[in-house]
Amino acid sequence: MPRYLSLVKIDEASAPAEGPSPELMQRMGELIEEVTKAGVMLDTAGLTPSAQGVRVHWEGGKISVTDGPFTESKEVVGGYALMQCKDMAEALEWTKRFLKVHEEHWTVTCEVREIAEG
Amino acid sequence: MQSPSQPTAAHAIETVFRMEFPRVVAAVTRVVRDVGIAEELAQDALVAALEQWPHSGVPDHPGAWLTTIARRRAVDLVRRRENYARKLQEIGRSLETTVPAEEPAAPDDIDDDLLRLVFTACHPVLSPEARTALTLRLLGGLGTAEIARAFLVPEPTVAQRIVRAKKTLATKNVAFEVPYGPDREARLGSVLDVIYLIFNEGYAATAGDDWLRPALCEDALRLARQLAALMPKEPEVHALASLLEFQASRTAARTGPDGAPVLLKDQNRRRWNRMLLARGITALDRARAASAGPPGPYALQAAVAACHAHAYTYEETDWASIATLYGLLTARTPSPVVELNRAVAVSMADGPGPALEIVDAVAAEPTLRDYHLLPSVRGDLLWRLGRTAEARAEFARAAELTGNARERELLRGRAAQASDA
């Protein structure tokens, strides 16, 4: 049973400034509990805004460090979910359910990637 | 090549169905009180989904949709039975049925129904084979073909086992309930044993050519995780999850590049899965936090696994603690197999001499008569004591007894090594 990492990306510029509504948090909490009770959720968390993040870059044998926010990328990772599923179809179904708990004014992209085992 | 984002409509629907299946069956069993009928009604709901969803799209709450369809048919069925019962009553016989109110399913109700399904599938009136098959079918959502492949038995055999199991539950009038009385501990033990058995069949395959059947381990691990989320107050449930997380963490290291088994002392511990190790430790902490009394059998086994997990190298293994834990386990659940494990730990802590005494004390146990690990362990102790001729005979006997081809090769190799010594 492969593990999948869902990288939750949001456009920080257009995301609601006040953050997720209490209703959204409630629905999200219920869904996460459901995914856990299905034996699927291994770990999940939200990240603090990219303004508090730092990028460390390696190129040409040199390190360069940039403070956030990372305004040049339209979408930045805002959270993740690590799930163990039968296949990609199951991972996508849970991902769609995760997206559907958001209100319509949210724009969210989940990039679902299978973890290479070996 | 099917694109990953666009599974065929049928595959997408089957995926949703498999995800929802246990909850649908559980909710319907509450109405019809018969898992066999409930499963059929769930299948009917799948047929309805396959007919409708390709045009209408998958509904927002597919589980609720499937459950509603299946329940509606269940209620019809119960009503038909009631009419039938009235007719029967007219000729002097009675049949007890009740039509439940159509209440919306609250998450707690769903969990409760699921737990009832768990305890029903693992009920002691069923044979161990029936329990594993039914649990994988109803709670794991596996098809009979998948279960047959996993256990290397013909599919009709599995199908028959499941049919018979459902019949037994019906004829013995097994109540669809979570036990809360004095038998709760024993009933929960039966559930945990079923999941452990499924895991073990994948972890140390008793038959066939593969050393490991990881899919079966993963199905069992998923069941253990589900159970831990559904019964967070039960220490032994967390302990089982912990034990399986620890065992599963070693999977990649247990097989060499050629598929041959790699024993614990030779495993490359860097290949142990860190995430699963961490989950094992967390689950064991939960078990201890939930426990008011002395540790149960799974907590003791998980503690042994934790000792191995905490050793960066084989040489650092705390064998004395492991021997002590096996001693506690023997006191709790006396078993010659546990004594055999204790002997191995004692041999590492105090040498092969005292360990051989433990082995010889249980060697005559009828349950161990055809158990390949008895001559395998005994052979190893004799080898370490320099009694090579006796060791060779034991390894040869162990090779005869094991049903696993990979293990047979390994044991024959050891027998040959002892002949050359």
Coordinates of C-alpha atoms in Angstrom, one line a residue:
Chain A
M1 CA 0.0 0.0 0.0
P2 CA 1.8 3.1 -1.2
R3 CA 2.1 6.3 0.8
Y4 CA 1.1 9.6 -0.7
L5 CA 2.1 13.1 0.2
S6 CA -0.6 15.7 -0.6
L7 CA 1.1 19.1 -0.8
V8 CA -1.6 21.7 -0.1
K9 CA -0.9 24.9 -2.0
I10 CA -2.6 28.2 -1.7
D11 CA -2.2 31.6 -3.2
E12 CA -1.4 33.7 -0.1
A13 CA -2.3 36.9 -1.9
S14 CA -5.9 35.9 -2.5
A15 CA -6.5 33.7 0.5
P16 CA -8.8 35.1 3.1
A17 CA -6.8 37.4 5.3
E18 CA -8.7 36.3 8.5
G19 CA -7.7 32.7 7.7
P20 CA -10.0 29.7 7.8
S21 CA -13.5 30.3 9.2
P22 CA -14.5 28.4 12.4
E23 CA -17.0 26.4 10.3
L24 CA -14.2 25.3 7.9
M25 CA -12.0 24.4 10.9
Q26 CA -14.9 22.3 12.3
R27 CA -15.5 20.5 9.0
M28 CA -11.8 20.0 8.5
G29 CA -11.4 18.5 12.0
E30 CA -14.3 16.1 11.3
L31 CA -12.8 15.0 8.0
I32 CA -9.4 14.5 9.4
E33 CA -10.9 12.3 12.2
E34 CA -12.7 10.3 9.5
V35 CA -9.5 9.8 7.5
T36 CA -7.8 8.7 10.7
K37 CA -10.6 6.3 11.5
A38 CA -10.2 4.8 8.1
G39 CA -6.6 3.9 9.0
V40 CA -5.4 6.2 6.1
M41 CA -4.0 9.4 7.7
L42 CA -0.4 9.1 8.9
D43 CA 0.3 12.7 9.5
T44 CA -1.1 16.1 8.6
A45 CA -0.4 19.7 9.5
G46 CA -0.8 23.3 8.3
L47 CA 2.2 25.6 7.9
T48 CA 2.8 29.1 9.1
P49 CA 2.7 31.8 6.3
S50 CA 5.6 31.9 3.9
A51 CA 6.5 35.4 5.3
Q52 CA 8.0 33.4 8.3
G53 CA 9.8 30.9 6.0
V54 CA 13.3 30.9 4.6
R55 CA 14.6 29.4 1.3
V56 CA 18.1 28.0 1.2
H57 CA 19.4 27.6 -2.3
W58 CA 22.3 25.6 -3.6
E59 CA 23.7 26.5 -7.0
G60 CA 27.1 26.6 -8.6
G61 CA 28.6 25.3 -5.3
K62 CA 27.3 28.2 -3.4
I63 CA 24.5 28.6 -0.7
S64 CA 22.2 31.6 -0.9
V65 CA 19.5 32.3 1.6
T66 CA 16.2 34.2 1.0
D67 CA 13.7 35.3 3.6
G68 CA 10.0 34.9 2.8
P69 CA 7.3 35.8 1.8
F70 CA 7.8 34.1 -1.6
T71 CA 5.8 36.5 -3.7
E72 CA 7.2 35.3 -7.0
S73 CA 5.4 32.0 -6.8
K74 CA 1.7 32.2 -7.2
E75 CA 1.0 29.2 -5.0
V76 CA 3.1 28.2 -1.9
V77 CA 2.8 25.1 0.2
G78 CA 0.5 25.9 3.1
G79 CA 0.1 22.4 4.6
Y80 CA 0.4 18.7 3.9
A81 CA -1.2 15.4 4.5
L82 CA 0.6 12.0 4.5
M83 CA -1.7 9.2 3.7
Q84 CA -1.4 5.4 3.1
C85 CA -3.8 4.3 0.4
K86 CA -4.6 1.3 -1.7
D87 CA -3.8 3.3 -4.8
M88 CA -3.8 6.8 -6.4
A89 CA -7.5 6.7 -7.0
E90 CA -8.2 6.3 -3.2
A91 CA -5.7 9.1 -2.4
L92 CA -7.5 11.4 -4.9
E93 CA -10.9 10.6 -3.5
W94 CA -9.8 11.6 0.0
T95 CA -8.0 14.7 -1.4
K96 CA -11.2 15.8 -3.2
R97 CA -13.1 15.4 0.1
F98 CA -10.5 17.5 1.8
L99 CA -10.9 20.3 -0.9
K100 CA -14.7 20.1 -0.7
V101 CA -14.8 21.2 3.0
H102 CA -13.5 24.7 1.9
E103 CA -15.9 27.5 1.1
E104 CA -16.2 28.6 -2.6
H105 CA -14.0 31.7 -2.1
W106 CA -11.0 29.5 -1.5
T107 CA -8.5 28.6 -4.2
V108 CA -6.5 25.6 -3.2
T109 CA -4.4 23.1 -5.2
C110 CA -3.4 19.7 -3.8
E111 CA -0.4 18.1 -5.5
V112 CA -0.6 14.4 -4.7
R113 CA 2.6 12.6 -5.0
E114 CA 3.4 8.9 -4.3
I115 CA 6.3 8.4 -2.0
A116 CA 9.2 6.3 -3.5
E117 CA 9.7 3.3 -1.3
G118 CA 12.9 1.3 -1.3
Chain B
M1 CA -1.8 3.7 -19.9
Q2 CA -4.5 5.1 -17.7
S3 CA -3.7 8.6 -16.5
P4 CA -3.5 8.7 -12.7
S5 CA -5.8 11.7 -12.5
Q6 CA -8.6 10.1 -14.6
P7 CA -9.3 6.6 -13.3
T8 CA -12.0 5.0 -15.4
A9 CA -15.5 5.9 -14.1
A10 CA -15.9 2.3 -13.0
H11 CA -12.6 2.3 -11.1
A12 CA -13.4 5.6 -9.4
I13 CA -16.8 4.3 -8.3
E14 CA -15.3 1.0 -7.1
T15 CA -12.7 3.0 -5.1
V16 CA -15.4 5.1 -3.4
F17 CA -17.4 1.9 -2.8
R18 CA -14.5 0.1 -1.3
M19 CA -13.8 3.1 1.0
E20 CA -17.4 3.2 2.1
F21 CA -18.2 -0.5 2.1
P22 CA -17.6 -1.3 5.8
R23 CA -19.6 1.6 7.0
V24 CA -22.5 0.8 4.6
V25 CA -22.5 -2.8 5.7
A26 CA -22.4 -1.8 9.3
A27 CA -25.2 0.7 9.0
V28 CA -27.4 -1.8 7.1
T29 CA -26.7 -4.7 9.5
R30 CA -28.1 -2.5 12.2
V31 CA -31.4 -2.6 10.3
V32 CA -31.5 -6.2 9.1
R33 CA -29.3 -7.8 11.9
D34 CA -27.7 -10.1 9.4
V35 CA -24.3 -9.4 7.9
G36 CA -24.9 -11.7 4.9
I37 CA -28.1 -9.8 3.9
A38 CA -26.5 -6.5 4.7
E39 CA -23.6 -7.3 2.3
E40 CA -26.0 -8.2 -0.5
L41 CA -27.9 -5.0 0.0
A42 CA -24.6 -3.0 -0.1
Q43 CA -23.8 -4.7 -3.4
D44 CA -27.2 -3.7 -4.7
A45 CA -26.3 -0.1 -3.8
L46 CA -23.1 -0.5 -5.7
V47 CA -25.0 -1.6 -8.8
A48 CA -27.3 1.5 -8.4
A49 CA -24.2 3.7 -8.2
L50 CA -22.6 2.1 -11.2
E51 CA -25.8 2.8 -13.1
Q52 CA -26.3 6.4 -11.9
W53 CA -23.0 8.0 -11.1
P54 CA -21.4 7.9 -14.5
H55 CA -24.2 10.3 -15.6
S56 CA -24.9 12.3 -12.4
G57 CA -21.3 12.4 -11.2
V58 CA -20.2 11.1 -7.8
P59 CA -22.4 12.7 -5.1
D60 CA -20.8 14.9 -2.5
H61 CA -21.5 12.4 0.3
P62 CA -21.1 9.1 -1.5
G63 CA -21.1 7.1 1.7
A64 CA -24.4 8.6 2.8
W65 CA -25.9 8.0 -0.7
L66 CA -24.9 4.3 -0.7
T67 CA -26.1 3.9 2.8
T68 CA -29.4 5.5 2.1
I69 CA -30.1 3.3 -0.9
A70 CA -29.0 0.1 0.9
R71 CA -31.0 1.1 4.1
R72 CA -34.1 1.8 2.1
R73 CA -33.9 -1.6 0.6
A74 CA -33.2 -3.1 4.0
V75 CA -36.3 -1.4 5.4
D76 CA -38.4 -2.7 2.5
L77 CA -37.0 -6.2 3.2
V78 CA -37.8 -6.0 6.9
R79 CA -41.3 -4.8 6.1
R80 CA -41.8 -7.6 3.7
R81 CA -40.6 -9.9 6.4
E82 CA -43.1 -8.4 8.8
N83 CA -45.9 -9.0 6.4
Y84 CA -44.7 -12.5 6.0
A85 CA -44.5 -12.7 9.8
R86 CA -48.1 -11.6 10.1
K87 CA -49.1 -14.2 7.7
L88 CA -47.1 -16.7 9.7
Q89 CA -48.7 -15.5 12.9
E90 CA -52.1 -16.2 11.4
I91 CA -51.0 -19.8 11.3
G92 CA -49.6 -19.7 14.8
R93 CA -45.9 -18.8 14.4
S94 CA -44.1 -15.6 15.1
L95 CA -41.0 -13.8 13.9
E96 CA -39.4 -11.0 15.8
T97 CA -38.5 -7.9 13.8
T98 CA -38.5 -4.2 14.3
V99 CA -38.3 -1.4 11.8
P100 CA -35.9 1.3 13.1
A101 CA -36.6 4.9 12.6
E102 CA -34.8 6.6 9.8
E103 CA -32.3 8.6 11.7
P104 CA -29.5 10.5 10.1
A105 CA -26.2 8.9 10.8
A106 CA -24.1 10.8 13.3
P107 CA -20.4 10.1 13.3
D108 CA -20.7 8.4 16.7
D109 CA -23.4 6.0 15.3
I110 CA -21.2 5.1 12.3
D111 CA -18.3 4.3 14.6
D112 CA -20.6 2.3 16.9
D113 CA -22.0 0.3 13.9
L114 CA -18.4 -0.3 12.7
L115 CA -17.3 -1.6 16.0
R116 CA -20.3 -3.9 16.2
L117 CA -19.2 -5.2 12.7
V118 CA -15.7 -5.8 14.0
F119 CA -16.9 -7.8 17.0
T120 CA -19.3 -9.7 14.9
A121 CA -16.8 -10.7 12.2
C122 CA -14.3 -11.8 14.9
H123 CA -16.9 -13.7 17.0
P124 CA -15.7 -16.8 18.7
V125 CA -18.5 -18.9 17.2
L126 CA -16.5 -18.7 13.9
S127 CA -13.3 -20.7 13.1
P128 CA -10.1 -18.6 13.0
E129 CA -10.0 -19.0 9.2
A130 CA -13.6 -17.7 8.9
R131 CA -12.8 -14.8 11.2
T132 CA -9.8 -13.7 9.1
A133 CA -11.7 -14.1 5.8
L134 CA -14.8 -12.2 7.1
T135 CA -12.8 -9.4 8.7
L136 CA -10.8 -8.8 5.5
R137 CA -14.0 -8.9 3.4
L138 CA -16.2 -6.7 5.6
L139 CA -13.8 -4.4 7.3
G140 CA -10.9 -4.4 4.8
G141 CA -13.2 -4.2 1.9
L142 CA -11.1 -6.9 0.1
G143 CA -12.8 -9.1 -2.6
T144 CA -12.7 -12.9 -2.3
A145 CA -10.2 -13.1 -5.1
E146 CA -7.8 -10.8 -3.2
I147 CA -8.2 -12.7 0.0
A148 CA -7.6 -16.0 -1.8
R149 CA -4.4 -14.6 -3.4
A150 CA -3.2 -13.4 0.0
F151 CA -3.7 -16.7 1.7
L152 CA -2.7 -18.8 -1.3
V153 CA -6.0 -20.8 -1.2
P154 CA -8.4 -21.3 -4.1
E155 CA -11.0 -18.5 -4.4
P156 CA -14.0 -20.9 -4.1
T157 CA -12.6 -22.0 -0.7
V158 CA -12.6 -18.4 0.5
A159 CA -16.0 -17.7 -0.9
Q160 CA -17.3 -20.8 0.8
R161 CA -15.7 -19.8 4.1
I162 CA -17.4 -16.4 4.0
V163 CA -20.8 -17.8 3.1
R164 CA -20.5 -20.4 5.9
A165 CA -19.4 -17.8 8.4
K166 CA -22.4 -15.6 7.6
K167 CA -24.7 -18.6 7.9
T168 CA -23.2 -19.5 11.3
L169 CA -23.7 -15.9 12.6
A170 CA -27.3 -16.1 11.5
T171 CA -28.1 -19.6 12.8
K172 CA -26.4 -18.9 16.1
N173 CA -28.3 -15.7 16.4
V174 CA -25.1 -13.7 17.2
A175 CA -26.2 -10.3 18.4
F176 CA -24.9 -7.3 16.4
E177 CA -23.4 -5.5 19.4
V178 CA -20.3 -4.3 21.1
P179 CA -19.8 -6.4 24.2
Y180 CA -19.6 -4.4 27.4
G181 CA -20.1 -7.1 29.9
P182 CA -17.7 -9.5 31.6
D183 CA -16.8 -11.2 28.3
R184 CA -15.6 -7.9 26.8
E185 CA -11.9 -8.5 27.4
A186 CA -12.0 -12.0 25.9
R187 CA -14.0 -10.7 22.9
L188 CA -11.6 -7.9 22.3
G189 CA -8.8 -10.3 22.6
S190 CA -10.4 -12.3 19.8
V191 CA -10.5 -9.2 17.6
L192 CA -6.9 -8.4 18.2
D193 CA -5.8 -11.9 17.6
V194 CA -7.5 -12.0 14.2
I195 CA -5.7 -8.8 13.1
Y196 CA -2.4 -10.2 14.4
L197 CA -3.0 -13.4 12.6
I198 CA -3.6 -11.6 9.3
F199 CA -0.4 -9.6 9.8
N200 CA 1.7 -12.6 10.7
E201 CA 0.5 -14.6 7.7
G202 CA 2.0 -11.7 5.6
Y203 CA 5.1 -11.3 7.8
A204 CA 6.2 -14.8 8.2
A205 CA 4.3 -16.6 5.4
T206 CA 3.6 -20.1 6.6
A207 CA 3.4 -21.3 3.0
G208 CA 4.6 -20.4 -0.5
D209 CA 7.7 -19.1 -2.0
D210 CA 7.8 -15.5 -0.8
W211 CA 9.4 -14.7 2.5
L212 CA 7.0 -11.8 3.0
R213 CA 3.6 -10.9 1.6
P214 CA 3.6 -7.1 2.4
A215 CA 0.0 -6.5 1.1
L216 CA -1.4 -8.6 3.9
C217 CA 0.8 -6.9 6.5
E218 CA -0.5 -3.5 5.2
D219 CA -4.1 -4.6 5.4
A220 CA -3.7 -5.8 8.9
L221 CA -1.8 -2.6 9.9
R222 CA -4.6 -0.5 8.5
L223 CA -7.2 -2.5 10.5
A224 CA -5.1 -2.0 13.6
R225 CA -4.9 1.7 13.0
Q226 CA -8.6 1.9 12.4
L227 CA -9.3 0.1 15.6
A228 CA -7.0 2.3 17.6
A229 CA -8.9 5.4 16.3
L230 CA -12.2 3.8 17.0
M231 CA -11.3 2.5 20.5
P232 CA -8.8 5.1 21.9
K233 CA -9.4 4.1 25.5
E234 CA -8.3 0.4 25.1
P235 CA -4.6 0.0 25.9
E236 CA -4.3 -3.4 24.2
V237 CA -5.6 -1.9 20.9
H238 CA -2.9 0.7 20.9
A239 CA -0.4 -2.0 21.9
L240 CA -1.3 -4.1 18.9
A241 CA -1.0 -1.1 16.6
S242 CA 2.4 -0.4 18.2
L243 CA 3.6 -4.0 17.7
L244 CA 2.5 -4.0 14.0
E245 CA 4.1 -0.6 13.3
F246 CA 7.4 -1.8 14.8
Q247 CA 7.2 -5.1 12.9
A248 CA 6.3 -3.4 9.6
S249 CA 9.2 -0.9 10.0
R250 CA 11.6 -3.8 9.4
T251 CA 10.0 -5.0 6.2
A252 CA 12.5 -3.5 3.8
A253 CA 15.4 -4.9 5.7
R254 CA 14.1 -8.4 6.1
T255 CA 14.6 -9.4 2.5
G256 CA 17.8 -9.4 0.6
P257 CA 18.2 -8.3 -3.0
D258 CA 17.6 -11.9 -4.2
G259 CA 14.5 -12.2 -2.1
A260 CA 16.2 -14.4 0.6
P261 CA 15.3 -13.7 4.2
V262 CA 17.7 -11.5 6.2
L263 CA 17.7 -12.4 9.9
L264 CA 17.4 -9.7 12.6
K265 CA 21.1 -9.8 13.5
D266 CA 22.1 -9.3 9.8
Q267 CA 19.6 -6.6 9.0
N268 CA 20.8 -3.2 7.8
R269 CA 19.1 -1.1 10.4
R270 CA 19.3 2.0 8.3
R271 CA 16.7 0.4 6.1
W272 CA 14.2 0.3 9.0
N273 CA 11.4 2.7 8.3
R274 CA 11.9 5.7 10.7
M275 CA 8.3 6.9 10.3
L276 CA 6.9 3.5 11.3
L277 CA 9.3 3.2 14.2
A278 CA 8.2 6.6 15.5
R279 CA 4.5 5.5 15.1
G280 CA 5.3 2.4 17.0
I281 CA 6.8 4.4 19.9
T282 CA 3.8 6.8 19.9
A283 CA 1.3 4.0 19.9
L284 CA 3.1 2.2 22.8
D285 CA 3.1 5.5 24.8
R286 CA -0.7 5.7 24.1
A287 CA -1.1 2.1 25.3
R288 CA 0.8 2.9 28.5
A289 CA -1.2 6.1 29.1
A290 CA -4.5 4.3 28.7
S291 CA -3.5 1.4 30.9
A292 CA -4.4 1.4 34.6
G293 CA -3.2 -2.2 35.4
P294 CA -0.2 -4.3 34.4
P295 CA 0.7 -4.5 30.7
G296 CA -1.4 -6.9 28.6
P297 CA 0.1 -9.5 26.2
Y298 CA 0.3 -7.1 23.2
A299 CA 1.8 -4.3 25.3
L300 CA 4.6 -6.8 26.4
Q301 CA 5.2 -7.9 22.8
A302 CA 5.3 -4.3 21.7
A303 CA 7.8 -3.5 24.5
V304 CA 10.0 -6.3 23.1
A305 CA 9.8 -4.8 19.6
A306 CA 10.6 -1.4 21.1
C307 CA 13.8 -2.8 22.7
H308 CA 14.9 -3.9 19.2
A309 CA 13.9 -0.5 17.7
H310 CA 16.0 1.4 20.2
A311 CA 19.1 -0.6 19.4
Y312 CA 21.1 1.1 16.7
T313 CA 23.1 -2.1 16.2
Y314 CA 22.4 -5.7 16.9
E315 CA 25.2 -5.7 19.5
E316 CA 23.4 -2.9 21.5
T317 CA 20.2 -5.0 21.9
D318 CA 19.1 -5.1 25.5
W319 CA 18.6 -8.8 25.7
A320 CA 18.2 -8.9 29.5
S321 CA 15.1 -6.6 29.3
I322 CA 13.7 -8.7 26.4
A323 CA 14.2 -11.9 28.4
T324 CA 12.4 -10.2 31.4
L325 CA 9.5 -9.1 29.1
Y326 CA 9.1 -12.6 27.7
G327 CA 9.1 -13.9 31.3
L328 CA 6.2 -11.6 32.1
L329 CA 4.5 -12.7 29.0
T330 CA 4.9 -16.4 29.9
A331 CA 3.4 -15.6 33.3
R332 CA 0.4 -13.9 31.7
T333 CA -0.2 -16.2 28.8
P334 CA 1.7 -19.4 29.2
S335 CA 2.7 -20.7 25.8
P336 CA 5.6 -22.8 24.6
V337 CA 6.1 -20.4 21.6
V338 CA 6.7 -17.6 24.1
E339 CA 9.1 -19.8 26.0
L340 CA 11.0 -20.4 22.8
N341 CA 11.3 -16.7 22.3
R342 CA 12.4 -16.3 25.9
A343 CA 15.1 -18.9 25.3
V344 CA 16.5 -16.9 22.4
A345 CA 16.7 -13.8 24.5
V346 CA 18.2 -15.7 27.4
S347 CA 20.8 -17.2 25.1
M348 CA 21.9 -13.7 24.1
A349 CA 21.9 -12.4 27.6
D350 CA 23.3 -15.4 29.6
G351 CA 24.6 -17.8 26.9
P352 CA 23.3 -20.9 25.1
G353 CA 23.5 -23.2 28.1
P354 CA 20.7 -21.8 30.2
A355 CA 18.7 -21.2 27.0
L356 CA 18.9 -24.8 26.0
E357 CA 17.4 -25.8 29.4
I358 CA 14.4 -23.6 28.7
V359 CA 14.0 -25.1 25.2
D360 CA 14.4 -28.7 26.4
A361 CA 11.7 -28.0 29.1
V362 CA 9.1 -27.3 26.4
A363 CA 10.4 -29.5 23.6
A364 CA 8.0 -32.3 24.4
E365 CA 4.9 -29.9 24.2
P366 CA 2.5 -31.4 21.6
T367 CA 1.8 -28.0 20.2
L368 CA 5.5 -27.7 19.2
R369 CA 5.7 -31.1 17.6
D370 CA 5.6 -29.8 14.0
Y371 CA 6.7 -26.3 14.7
H372 CA 9.9 -25.6 12.7
L373 CA 11.2 -22.9 15.0
L374 CA 11.7 -25.5 17.8
P375 CA 14.5 -27.4 16.0
S376 CA 15.6 -24.2 14.3
V377 CA 16.3 -22.5 17.7
R378 CA 17.6 -25.7 19.3
G379 CA 19.9 -26.2 16.4
D380 CA 21.3 -22.7 16.8
L381 CA 21.9 -23.2 20.5
L382 CA 23.6 -26.6 19.9
W383 CA 25.8 -25.0 17.2
R384 CA 26.9 -22.3 19.6
L385 CA 27.7 -25.0 22.2
G386 CA 29.9 -26.7 19.7
R387 CA 27.6 -29.8 19.4
T388 CA 27.7 -29.6 15.6
A389 CA 26.4 -33.1 14.7
E390 CA 23.3 -32.6 16.8
A391 CA 22.9 -29.1 15.4
R392 CA 23.0 -30.4 11.9
A393 CA 20.2 -32.9 12.6
E394 CA 18.0 -30.2 14.1
F395 CA 18.5 -27.8 11.2
A396 CA 17.7 -30.6 8.8
R397 CA 14.5 -31.4 10.7
A398 CA 13.5 -27.7 10.8
A399 CA 14.0 -27.5 7.0
E400 CA 11.6 -30.5 6.6
L401 CA 9.0 -28.8 8.8
T402 CA 8.8 -25.3 7.4
G403 CA 6.2 -24.6 4.8
N404 CA 8.2 -21.6 3.5
A405 CA 10.5 -22.2 0.6
R406 CA 12.8 -19.3 1.5
E407 CA 13.2 -20.4 5.0
R408 CA 13.9 -24.0 3.9
E409 CA 16.8 -22.8 1.9
L410 CA 18.2 -20.9 4.8
L411 CA 17.9 -23.9 7.2
R412 CA 19.4 -26.3 4.7
G413 CA 22.3 -23.9 4.4
R414 CA 22.8 -24.0 8.1
A415 CA 22.6 -27.8 8.2
A416 CA 25.3 -28.0 5.5
Q417 CA 27.5 -25.5 7.4
A418 CA 27.2 -27.7 10.5
S419 CA 28.2 -30.8 8.5
D420 CA 31.3 -29.1 7.3
A421 CA 32.3 -28.0 10.9

